[in-house]
């Protein structure tokens, strides 16, 4: 009986000693080295930001990042390959002139029917985009291989390869198109470089103003001929409907 009590007392002493040691360690950890915990937290945060930044760079394909590039980056491809055709400006001028001539013939010199329907193919849009890129002089984009795809449910896809990059990365932009106040309006929905999504604030700051300035060229052609009321997206082409706005001088 005495041996049992002695063992119990010994176990209690051991337990008490363990408790004292744990409390002392905790006390010293919290009071003695708070800077160490802060430093560890700071290093973890910095490491996280660095890894995130390296991952984003790897996603773009603009630079090769060891280990990450093979996991983060996939070579971008267009929805389909498009061969350039007749530029949009030429197509619209021809369609407007042809429609106006036909309406005058039908009205015996009077413009009684002002309805208009114009079609823009993705081949024409591709040709115009290549001309715009050639004039812009942007060297880091391969404007000679830019192309546009028009597809229901997708909208308009611009695919622009990045020049002189071994990873074959490209800029891909998805746009929705509509008619407002008689002119064409294009809104960027999604922009990617390689596998990386471009933040909306960058799209609004850089891409949208440039897009609007270039779109104004096409609208300038149309304003003299027609007011566009609606735009439908079909596979490979846009169909615009509206009214001729030409005013004929009476003799």
PDB file of C-alpha atoms in Angstrom:
ATOM      1  CA  UNK A   1       0.000   0.000   0.000  1.00  0.00           C
ATOM      2  CA  UNK A   2       2.867   2.330   0.841  1.00  0.00           C
ATOM      3  CA  UNK A   3       4.488   1.538  -2.527  1.00  0.00           C
ATOM      4  CA  UNK A   4       1.326   2.491  -4.418  1.00  0.00           C
ATOM      5  CA  UNK A   5       1.083   5.803  -2.568  1.00  0.00           C
ATOM      6  CA  UNK A   6       4.771   6.426  -3.239  1.00  0.00           C
ATOM      7  CA  UNK A   7       4.344   5.807  -6.998  1.00  0.00           C
ATOM      8  CA  UNK A   8       1.289   8.048  -7.088  1.00  0.00           C
ATOM      9  CA  UNK A   9       3.209  10.800  -5.354  1.00  0.00           C
ATOM     10  CA  UNK A  10       6.087  10.421  -7.816  1.00  0.00           C
ATOM     11  CA  UNK A  11       3.743  10.630 -10.813  1.00  0.00           C
ATOM     12  CA  UNK A  12       2.176  13.761  -9.351  1.00  0.00           C
ATOM     13  CA  UNK A  13       5.581  15.357  -8.958  1.00  0.00           C
ATOM     14  CA  UNK A  14       6.508  14.509 -12.547  1.00  0.00           C
ATOM     15  CA  UNK A  15       3.214  15.971 -13.778  1.00  0.00           C
ATOM     16  CA  UNK A  16       3.791  19.139 -11.769  1.00  0.00           C
ATOM     17  CA  UNK A  17       7.302  19.499 -13.159  1.00  0.00           C
ATOM     18  CA  UNK A  18       6.032  19.082 -16.727  1.00  0.00           C
ATOM     19  CA  UNK A  19       3.404  21.723 -16.118  1.00  0.00           C
ATOM     20  CA  UNK A  20       5.994  24.132 -14.743  1.00  0.00           C
ATOM     21  CA  UNK A  21       8.252  23.573 -17.756  1.00  0.00           C
ATOM     22  CA  UNK A  22       5.424  24.134 -20.257  1.00  0.00           C
ATOM     23  CA  UNK A  23       4.310  27.306 -18.498  1.00  0.00           C
ATOM     24  CA  UNK A  24       7.856  28.637 -18.438  1.00  0.00           C
ATOM     25  CA  UNK A  25       8.355  27.943 -22.142  1.00  0.00           C
ATOM     26  CA  UNK A  26       5.088  29.662 -22.986  1.00  0.00           C
ATOM     27  CA  UNK A  27       5.986  32.625 -20.798  1.00  0.00           C
ATOM     28  CA  UNK A  28       9.356  33.063 -22.425  1.00  0.00           C
ATOM     29  CA  UNK A  29       7.923  32.608 -25.911  1.00  0.00           C
ATOM     30  CA  UNK A  30       5.270  35.273 -25.437  1.00  0.00           C
ATOM     31  CA  UNK A  31       7.299  37.725 -23.406  1.00  0.00           C
ATOM     32  CA  UNK A  32      10.859  37.115 -24.416  1.00  0.00           C
ATOM     33  CA  UNK A  33      10.781  36.924 -28.243  1.00  0.00           C
ATOM     34  CA  UNK A  34       7.702  38.623 -29.767  1.00  0.00           C
ATOM     35  CA  UNK A  35       9.921  40.027 -32.519  1.00  0.00           C
ATOM     36  CA  UNK A  36      10.709  36.485 -33.630  1.00  0.00           C
ATOM     37  CA  UNK A  37       7.025  35.707 -34.204  1.00  0.00           C
ATOM     38  CA  UNK A  38       6.544  39.001 -36.044  1.00  0.00           C
ATOM     39  CA  UNK A  39       9.568  38.266 -38.210  1.00  0.00           C
ATOM     40  CA  UNK A  40       8.265  34.811 -39.085  1.00  0.00           C
ATOM     41  CA  UNK A  41       4.859  36.235 -40.034  1.00  0.00           C
ATOM     42  CA  UNK A  42       6.537  38.905 -42.174  1.00  0.00           C
ATOM     43  CA  UNK A  43       8.691  36.326 -43.957  1.00  0.00           C
ATOM     44  CA  UNK A  44       5.648  34.155 -44.652  1.00  0.00           C
ATOM     45  CA  UNK A  45       3.759  37.135 -46.133  1.00  0.00           C
ATOM     46  CA  UNK A  46       6.713  38.213 -48.283  1.00  0.00           C
ATOM     47  CA  UNK A  47       7.196  34.661 -49.510  1.00  0.00           C
ATOM     48  CA  UNK A  48       3.500  34.427 -50.364  1.00  0.00           C
ATOM     49  CA  UNK A  49       3.579  37.670 -52.370  1.00  0.00           C
ATOM     50  CA  UNK A  50       6.747  36.580 -54.172  1.00  0.00           C
ATOM     51  CA  UNK A  51       5.292  33.180 -55.093  1.00  0.00           C
ATOM     52  CA  UNK A  52       2.037  34.795 -56.269  1.00  0.00           C
ATOM     53  CA  UNK A  53       3.948  37.292 -58.436  1.00  0.00           C
ATOM     54  CA  UNK A  54       6.118  34.558 -59.914  1.00  0.00           C
ATOM     55  CA  UNK A  55       2.998  32.494 -60.649  1.00  0.00           C
ATOM     56  CA  UNK A  56       1.338  35.401 -62.503  1.00  0.00           C
ATOM     57  CA  UNK A  57       4.487  35.993 -64.574  1.00  0.00           C
ATOM     58  CA  UNK A  58       4.599  32.283 -65.381  1.00  0.00           C
ATOM     59  CA  UNK A  59       0.920  32.367 -66.429  1.00  0.00           C
ATOM     60  CA  UNK A  60       1.539  35.148 -68.948  1.00  0.00           C
ATOM     61  CA  UNK A  61       4.255  33.208 -70.749  1.00  0.00           C
ATOM     62  CA  UNK A  62       6.239  36.441 -71.119  1.00  0.00           C
ATOM     63  CA  UNK A  63       9.076  34.916 -69.088  1.00  0.00           C
ATOM     64  CA  UNK A  64      10.064  31.409 -68.093  1.00  0.00           C
ATOM     65  CA  UNK A  65       9.868  30.701 -64.354  1.00  0.00           C
ATOM     66  CA  UNK A  66      11.488  27.443 -63.217  1.00  0.00           C
ATOM     67  CA  UNK A  67       9.021  24.832 -61.909  1.00  0.00           C
ATOM     68  CA  UNK A  68       6.036  27.235 -62.115  1.00  0.00           C
ATOM     69  CA  UNK A  69       5.862  27.769 -65.899  1.00  0.00           C
ATOM     70  CA  UNK A  70       5.204  24.110 -66.642  1.00  0.00           C
ATOM     71  CA  UNK A  71       2.258  24.165 -64.233  1.00  0.00           C
ATOM     72  CA  UNK A  72       0.834  27.661 -64.775  1.00  0.00           C
ATOM     73  CA  UNK A  73       1.200  28.282 -68.514  1.00  0.00           C
ATOM     74  CA  UNK A  74      -0.618  26.786 -71.495  1.00  0.00           C
ATOM     75  CA  UNK A  75       0.044  27.984 -75.049  1.00  0.00           C
ATOM     76  CA  UNK A  76      -3.047  30.035 -76.057  1.00  0.00           C
ATOM     77  CA  UNK A  77      -4.898  29.259 -79.267  1.00  0.00           C
ATOM     78  CA  UNK A  78      -7.660  31.084 -81.173  1.00  0.00           C
ATOM     79  CA  UNK A  79     -11.101  29.539 -81.472  1.00  0.00           C
ATOM     80  CA  UNK A  80     -10.312  28.972 -85.154  1.00  0.00           C
ATOM     81  CA  UNK A  81      -7.896  30.247 -87.786  1.00  0.00           C
ATOM     82  CA  UNK A  82      -9.219  33.111 -89.939  1.00  0.00           C
ATOM     83  CA  UNK A  83      -7.823  34.261 -93.291  1.00  0.00           C
ATOM     84  CA  UNK A  84      -8.050  38.046 -93.866  1.00  0.00           C
ATOM     85  CA  UNK A  85     -10.460  39.343 -96.498  1.00  0.00           C
ATOM     86  CA  UNK A  86     -11.640  42.762 -97.681  1.00  0.00           C
ATOM     87  CA  UNK A  87     -11.258  45.460 -94.956  1.00  0.00           C
ATOM     88  CA  UNK A  88     -14.383  46.494 -93.047  1.00  0.00           C
ATOM     89  CA  UNK A  89     -14.251  50.099 -94.253  1.00  0.00           C
ATOM     90  CA  UNK A  90     -14.339  49.002 -97.897  1.00  0.00           C
ATOM     91  CA  UNK A  91     -17.152  46.508 -97.288  1.00  0.00           C
ATOM     92  CA  UNK A  92     -19.333  49.066 -95.509  1.00  0.00           C
ATOM     93  CA  UNK A  93     -18.846  51.748 -98.150  1.00  0.00           C
ATOM     94  CA  UNK A  94     -19.731  49.279-100.906  1.00  0.00           C
ATOM     95  CA  UNK A  95     -22.796  47.959 -99.068  1.00  0.00           C
ATOM     96  CA  UNK A  96     -24.089  51.415 -98.195  1.00  0.00           C
ATOM     97  CA  UNK A  97     -23.572  52.693-101.742  1.00  0.00           C
ATOM     98  CA  UNK A  98     -25.182  49.595-103.255  1.00  0.00           C
ATOM     99  CA  UNK A  99     -28.183  49.781-100.915  1.00  0.00           C
ATOM    100  CA  UNK A 100     -28.650  53.494-101.536  1.00  0.00           C
ATOM    101  CA  UNK A 101     -28.531  52.992-105.312  1.00  0.00           C
ATOM    102  CA  UNK A 102     -31.053  50.161-105.118  1.00  0.00           C
ATOM    103  CA  UNK A 103     -33.443  52.135-102.892  1.00  0.00           C
ATOM    104  CA  UNK A 104     -33.328  55.131-105.245  1.00  0.00           C
ATOM    105  CA  UNK A 105     -34.009  52.880-108.216  1.00  0.00           C
ATOM    106  CA  UNK A 106     -36.964  51.268-106.458  1.00  0.00           C
ATOM    107  CA  UNK A 107     -38.322  54.676-105.428  1.00  0.00           C
ATOM    108  CA  UNK A 108     -37.758  56.174-108.889  1.00  0.00           C
ATOM    109  CA  UNK A 109     -35.349  58.754-107.629  1.00  0.00           C
ATOM    110  CA  UNK A 110     -36.857  59.099-104.176  1.00  0.00           C
ATOM    111  CA  UNK A 111     -35.607  57.465-100.995  1.00  0.00           C
ATOM    112  CA  UNK A 112     -38.893  55.971 -99.826  1.00  0.00           C
ATOM    113  CA  UNK A 113     -37.430  52.869 -98.190  1.00  0.00           C
ATOM    114  CA  UNK A 114     -34.562  53.643 -95.823  1.00  0.00           C
ATOM    115  CA  UNK A 115     -34.106  50.184 -94.315  1.00  0.00           C
ATOM    116  CA  UNK A 116     -30.558  48.882 -94.344  1.00  0.00           C
ATOM    117  CA  UNK A 117     -28.800  45.603 -93.650  1.00  0.00           C
ATOM    118  CA  UNK A 118     -25.004  45.315 -93.665  1.00  0.00           C
ATOM    119  CA  UNK A 119     -22.850  42.260 -93.018  1.00  0.00           C
ATOM    120  CA  UNK A 120     -19.310  42.241 -91.647  1.00  0.00           C
ATOM    121  CA  UNK A 121     -17.403  38.973 -91.805  1.00  0.00           C
ATOM    122  CA  UNK A 122     -14.643  37.924 -89.429  1.00  0.00           C
ATOM    123  CA  UNK A 123     -12.325  37.843 -92.455  1.00  0.00           C
ATOM    124  CA  UNK A 124     -12.987  41.555 -93.093  1.00  0.00           C
ATOM    125  CA  UNK A 125     -12.547  42.392 -89.424  1.00  0.00           C
ATOM    126  CA  UNK A 126      -9.251  40.492 -89.397  1.00  0.00           C
ATOM    127  CA  UNK A 127      -7.993  42.488 -92.393  1.00  0.00           C
ATOM    128  CA  UNK A 128      -8.890  45.799 -90.741  1.00  0.00           C
ATOM    129  CA  UNK A 129      -7.251  44.805 -87.464  1.00  0.00           C
ATOM    130  CA  UNK A 130      -4.008  43.950 -89.241  1.00  0.00           C
ATOM    131  CA  UNK A 131      -4.018  47.338 -90.974  1.00  0.00           C
ATOM    132  CA  UNK A 132      -4.617  49.108 -87.662  1.00  0.00           C
ATOM    133  CA  UNK A 133      -1.802  47.202 -85.954  1.00  0.00           C
ATOM    134  CA  UNK A 134       0.559  47.947 -88.830  1.00  0.00           C
ATOM    135  CA  UNK A 135      -0.186  51.663 -88.557  1.00  0.00           C
ATOM    136  CA  UNK A 136       0.110  51.692 -84.757  1.00  0.00           C
ATOM    137  CA  UNK A 137       3.753  50.589 -84.814  1.00  0.00           C
ATOM    138  CA  UNK A 138       3.413  48.448 -81.676  1.00  0.00           C
ATOM    139  CA  UNK A 139       6.525  46.282 -81.812  1.00  0.00           C
ATOM    140  CA  UNK A 140       5.860  43.821 -78.977  1.00  0.00           C
ATOM    141  CA  UNK A 141       2.731  42.464 -80.701  1.00  0.00           C
ATOM    142  CA  UNK A 142       2.792  40.465 -83.940  1.00  0.00           C
ATOM    143  CA  UNK A 143       0.202  42.497 -85.842  1.00  0.00           C
ATOM    144  CA  UNK A 144       0.729  40.511 -89.048  1.00  0.00           C
ATOM    145  CA  UNK A 145      -0.913  37.480 -87.425  1.00  0.00           C
ATOM    146  CA  UNK A 146      -3.709  39.163 -85.508  1.00  0.00           C
ATOM    147  CA  UNK A 147      -7.153  37.745 -86.212  1.00  0.00           C
ATOM    148  CA  UNK A 148     -10.795  38.073 -85.198  1.00  0.00           C
ATOM    149  CA  UNK A 149     -13.381  35.353 -84.617  1.00  0.00           C
ATOM    150  CA  UNK A 150     -17.113  36.093 -84.510  1.00  0.00           C
ATOM    151  CA  UNK A 151     -19.247  33.490 -82.776  1.00  0.00           C
ATOM    152  CA  UNK A 152     -22.667  33.476 -81.005  1.00  0.00           C
ATOM    153  CA  UNK A 153     -22.310  33.033 -77.264  1.00  0.00           C
ATOM    154  CA  UNK A 154     -18.718  34.220 -77.488  1.00  0.00           C
ATOM    155  CA  UNK A 155     -18.998  37.598 -79.164  1.00  0.00           C
ATOM    156  CA  UNK A 156     -15.865  38.839 -80.904  1.00  0.00           C
ATOM    157  CA  UNK A 157     -12.514  37.286 -80.112  1.00  0.00           C
ATOM    158  CA  UNK A 158      -9.306  39.161 -80.903  1.00  0.00           C
ATOM    159  CA  UNK A 159      -6.190  36.989 -80.926  1.00  0.00           C
ATOM    160  CA  UNK A 160      -2.830  38.784 -81.057  1.00  0.00           C
ATOM    161  CA  UNK A 161       0.447  36.804 -80.797  1.00  0.00           C
ATOM    162  CA  UNK A 162       3.225  38.424 -78.765  1.00  0.00           C
ATOM    163  CA  UNK A 163       6.318  39.008 -80.904  1.00  0.00           C
ATOM    164  CA  UNK A 164       9.758  37.493 -80.262  1.00  0.00           C
ATOM    165  CA  UNK A 165       8.757  35.208 -77.381  1.00  0.00           C
ATOM    166  CA  UNK A 166       9.761  31.537 -77.366  1.00  0.00           C
ATOM    167  CA  UNK A 167       6.721  30.519 -75.317  1.00  0.00           C
ATOM    168  CA  UNK A 168       4.363  31.466 -78.204  1.00  0.00           C
ATOM    169  CA  UNK A 169       2.180  33.451 -75.851  1.00  0.00           C
ATOM    170  CA  UNK A 170      -0.577  35.749 -77.111  1.00  0.00           C
ATOM    171  CA  UNK A 171      -3.089  38.334 -76.038  1.00  0.00           C
ATOM    172  CA  UNK A 172      -6.684  37.145 -76.324  1.00  0.00           C
ATOM    173  CA  UNK A 173      -9.576  39.550 -75.818  1.00  0.00           C
ATOM    174  CA  UNK A 174     -13.322  38.833 -75.827  1.00  0.00           C
ATOM    175  CA  UNK A 175     -15.726  41.668 -76.671  1.00  0.00           C
ATOM    176  CA  UNK A 176     -19.469  42.146 -76.775  1.00  0.00           C
ATOM    177  CA  UNK A 177     -20.903  44.392 -79.477  1.00  0.00           C
ATOM    178  CA  UNK A 178     -24.084  46.462 -79.597  1.00  0.00           C
ATOM    179  CA  UNK A 179     -25.639  49.526 -81.200  1.00  0.00           C
ATOM    180  CA  UNK A 180     -26.198  52.699 -79.190  1.00  0.00           C
ATOM    181  CA  UNK A 181     -27.380  56.053 -80.508  1.00  0.00           C
ATOM    182  CA  UNK A 182     -26.946  54.893 -84.081  1.00  0.00           C
ATOM    183  CA  UNK A 183     -23.309  53.795 -83.788  1.00  0.00           C
ATOM    184  CA  UNK A 184     -21.431  50.597 -82.947  1.00  0.00           C
ATOM    185  CA  UNK A 185     -20.238  50.116 -79.362  1.00  0.00           C
ATOM    186  CA  UNK A 186     -17.730  47.434 -78.378  1.00  0.00           C
ATOM    187  CA  UNK A 187     -17.209  46.470 -74.723  1.00  0.00           C
ATOM    188  CA  UNK A 188     -14.276  44.333 -73.502  1.00  0.00           C
ATOM    189  CA  UNK A 189     -15.533  41.408 -71.403  1.00  0.00           C
ATOM    190  CA  UNK A 190     -12.348  39.439 -70.799  1.00  0.00           C
ATOM    191  CA  UNK A 191      -8.675  39.905 -71.638  1.00  0.00           C
ATOM    192  CA  UNK A 192      -5.932  37.335 -71.157  1.00  0.00           C
ATOM    193  CA  UNK A 193      -2.188  37.256 -71.753  1.00  0.00           C
ATOM    194  CA  UNK A 194      -1.187  33.645 -72.031  1.00  0.00           C
ATOM    195  CA  UNK A 195      -3.112  31.947 -69.227  1.00  0.00           C
ATOM    196  CA  UNK A 196      -3.297  35.061 -67.029  1.00  0.00           C
ATOM    197  CA  UNK A 197      -6.432  37.174 -66.739  1.00  0.00           C
ATOM    198  CA  UNK A 198      -5.872  40.919 -67.053  1.00  0.00           C
ATOM    199  CA  UNK A 199      -7.529  42.876 -64.187  1.00  0.00           C
ATOM    200  CA  UNK A 200     -10.545  45.003 -65.101  1.00  0.00           C
ATOM    201  CA  UNK A 201      -8.904  48.260 -63.997  1.00  0.00           C
ATOM    202  CA  UNK A 202      -6.084  47.735 -66.496  1.00  0.00           C
ATOM    203  CA  UNK A 203      -8.617  47.020 -69.247  1.00  0.00           C
ATOM    204  CA  UNK A 204     -10.501  50.221 -68.436  1.00  0.00           C
ATOM    205  CA  UNK A 205      -7.306  52.287 -68.201  1.00  0.00           C
ATOM    206  CA  UNK A 206      -5.442  51.148 -71.302  1.00  0.00           C
ATOM    207  CA  UNK A 207      -7.355  48.890 -73.682  1.00  0.00           C
ATOM    208  CA  UNK A 208     -10.783  50.530 -73.703  1.00  0.00           C
ATOM    209  CA  UNK A 209      -9.604  54.069 -74.660  1.00  0.00           C
ATOM    210  CA  UNK A 210      -7.463  52.651 -77.474  1.00  0.00           C
ATOM    211  CA  UNK A 211     -10.330  50.465 -78.687  1.00  0.00           C
ATOM    212  CA  UNK A 212     -12.768  53.375 -78.686  1.00  0.00           C
ATOM    213  CA  UNK A 213     -10.407  55.557 -80.702  1.00  0.00           C
ATOM    214  CA  UNK A 214      -9.979  52.873 -83.353  1.00  0.00           C
ATOM    215  CA  UNK A 215     -13.696  52.046 -83.401  1.00  0.00           C
ATOM    216  CA  UNK A 216     -14.403  55.699 -84.123  1.00  0.00           C
ATOM    217  CA  UNK A 217     -12.862  55.178 -87.563  1.00  0.00           C
ATOM    218  CA  UNK A 218     -15.498  52.625 -88.505  1.00  0.00           C
ATOM    219  CA  UNK A 219     -18.293  54.701 -87.003  1.00  0.00           C
ATOM    220  CA  UNK A 220     -17.099  57.705 -89.004  1.00  0.00           C
ATOM    221  CA  UNK A 221     -17.693  55.733 -92.196  1.00  0.00           C
ATOM    222  CA  UNK A 222     -21.201  54.735 -91.124  1.00  0.00           C
ATOM    223  CA  UNK A 223     -22.404  58.044 -89.740  1.00  0.00           C
ATOM    224  CA  UNK A 224     -22.457  59.616 -93.189  1.00  0.00           C
ATOM    225  CA  UNK A 225     -24.617  56.809 -94.541  1.00  0.00           C
ATOM    226  CA  UNK A 226     -26.709  55.172 -91.848  1.00  0.00           C
ATOM    227  CA  UNK A 227     -27.928  54.946 -88.268  1.00  0.00           C
ATOM    228  CA  UNK A 228     -27.470  51.437 -86.844  1.00  0.00           C
ATOM    229  CA  UNK A 229     -30.308  50.199 -84.622  1.00  0.00           C
ATOM    230  CA  UNK A 230     -29.326  46.587 -83.897  1.00  0.00           C
ATOM    231  CA  UNK A 231     -26.481  44.109 -84.337  1.00  0.00           C
ATOM    232  CA  UNK A 232     -26.809  40.327 -84.416  1.00  0.00           C
ATOM    233  CA  UNK A 233     -23.919  37.908 -83.972  1.00  0.00           C
ATOM    234  CA  UNK A 234     -23.795  34.856 -86.230  1.00  0.00           C
ATOM    235  CA  UNK A 235     -21.071  32.312 -86.782  1.00  0.00           C
ATOM    236  CA  UNK A 236     -18.416  34.126 -88.793  1.00  0.00           C
ATOM    237  CA  UNK A 237     -20.244  37.428 -89.286  1.00  0.00           C
ATOM    238  CA  UNK A 238     -22.104  40.372 -87.810  1.00  0.00           C
ATOM    239  CA  UNK A 239     -25.416  41.541 -89.264  1.00  0.00           C
ATOM    240  CA  UNK A 240     -26.227  45.207 -88.676  1.00  0.00           C
ATOM    241  CA  UNK A 241     -29.650  46.661 -89.370  1.00  0.00           C
ATOM    242  CA  UNK A 242     -30.730  50.274 -89.379  1.00  0.00           C
ATOM    243  CA  UNK A 243     -31.800  53.114 -91.626  1.00  0.00           C
ATOM    244  CA  UNK A 244     -30.065  55.144 -94.293  1.00  0.00           C
ATOM    245  CA  UNK A 245     -29.418  58.654 -93.009  1.00  0.00           C
ATOM    246  CA  UNK A 246     -28.511  60.222 -96.351  1.00  0.00           C
ATOM    247  CA  UNK A 247     -30.454  63.377 -97.155  1.00  0.00           C
ATOM    248  CA  UNK A 248     -31.016  63.939-100.876  1.00  0.00           C
ATOM    249  CA  UNK A 249     -31.147  67.455-102.246  1.00  0.00           C
ATOM    250  CA  UNK A 250     -34.279  68.239-104.189  1.00  0.00           C
ATOM    251  CA  UNK A 251     -33.849  69.805-107.598  1.00  0.00           C
TER     252      UNK A 251
END
